[in-house]
Steps between C-alpha positions, in 0.01 A plus 500: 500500500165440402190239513531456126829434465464248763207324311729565157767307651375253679312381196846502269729377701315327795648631772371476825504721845476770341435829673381845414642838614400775327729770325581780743613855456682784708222745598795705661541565130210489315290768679205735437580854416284718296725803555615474130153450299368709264180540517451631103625214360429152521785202470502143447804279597656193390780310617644182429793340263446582167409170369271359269315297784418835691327624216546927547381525111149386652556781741597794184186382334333560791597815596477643142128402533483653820630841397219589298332440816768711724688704293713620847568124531885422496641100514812440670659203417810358759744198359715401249548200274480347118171722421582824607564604117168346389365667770649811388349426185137440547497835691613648204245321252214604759635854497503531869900516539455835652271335835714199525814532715740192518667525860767218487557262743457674828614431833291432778498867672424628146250274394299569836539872387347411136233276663375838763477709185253287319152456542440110394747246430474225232657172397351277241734224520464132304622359847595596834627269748337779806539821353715709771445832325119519597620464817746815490282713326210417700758554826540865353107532487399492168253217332634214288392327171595135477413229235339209601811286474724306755539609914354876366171407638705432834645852444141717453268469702262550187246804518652600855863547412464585129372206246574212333373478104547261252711491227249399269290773557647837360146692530542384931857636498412803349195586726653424852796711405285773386290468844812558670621741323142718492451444915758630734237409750531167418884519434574627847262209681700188266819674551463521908344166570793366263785663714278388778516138422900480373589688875267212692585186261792561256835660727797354576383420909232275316771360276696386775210420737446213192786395471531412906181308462616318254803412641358440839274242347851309344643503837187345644527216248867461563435443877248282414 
């Protein structure tokens, strides 16, 4: 589903022929809407398992930073899994409980809902194979924050569709979400050229259109 996990597994298990088609999404589903924003508050979202390796304490931390900054800011945070009382915890620790609302897991018609109400989304995983939520959230035009891990480079077009930042630089994270976050200017351009791109490169009719070239080329070795 993505060039890097082609290049991860054909280095650790050799295997050859290999073929890349990237992660769609149903942009029947995932649409733009800003029907339901409110413009005097600002909201970050989150969604993933609730897992150590997609690392949502990184995004508390950051968002208790970031209210000093926005003190209308509200984070959102979609999933469920092993962490959620940690979770739970560290908002509690940095006394921003109050701002922090855990949504469960959420199907898909809700979690487009969640993702037209916010105004950036965010994911700081350890890993991600492609990273299909940047995609969805991008599809329901707002601007996406990716770490530079895995296929998520594959999934953000980086400083067009939102931006890619590096774990290993907390002062980076912190700055490109507050950019975000302080320009709706700049919001509204990521978050348009990102449902842009996932309507042109990443629906199902480009799934499939893959998949028969794929195919087509098998048959053409078959007859051969």
């Amino acid at each position: 589903i993505s060039q890097n996990l082609k290049e991860k597994l054909e280095q650790s298990i050799k295997m050859p022929h290999l073929r890349v088609i990237l992660n769609c999404i149903d942009n029947s589903v995932f649409t733009f809407s800003e029907q339901d924003k409110n413009d005097n508050i600002l909201k970050l979202t989150t969604a993933s398992r609730l897992i150590p390796a997609k690392n949502t304490i990184s995004v508390i931390k950051l968002f208790a930073k970031l209210r000093k900054d926005f003190p209308n800011l509200y984070l959102n945070i979609a999933g469920t899994g092993s962490e959620l009382e940690k979770l739970k915890n560290e908002t509690d620790n940095l006394q921003v409980s109050s701002f922090v609302n855990f949504r469960g897991m959420l199907n898909a018609e809700d979690l487009c809902k969640l993702y037209q109400q916010s105004d950036v989304f965010i994911l700081l995983s350890f890993y991600e194979s492609f990273g299909l939520v940047y995609l969805e959230a991008n599809a329901c035009g707002i601007p996406v924050i990716g770490s530079n891990v895995g296929g998520t480079k594959e999934a953000i077009d980086d400083g067009v569709t939102g931006f890619v930042v590096s774990l290993d630089n907390e002062n980076e994270i912190y700055e490109k979400t507050k950019l975000l976050l302080g320009d709706k200017a700049l919001r509204d351009k990521m978050g348009q050229a990102g449902k842009k791109r996932v309507d042109e490169n990443f629906n199902f009719i480009n799934l499939g259109k893959n998949f028969e070239k794929i195919l087509n080329k098998l048959d053409k070795k078959d007859t051969e």
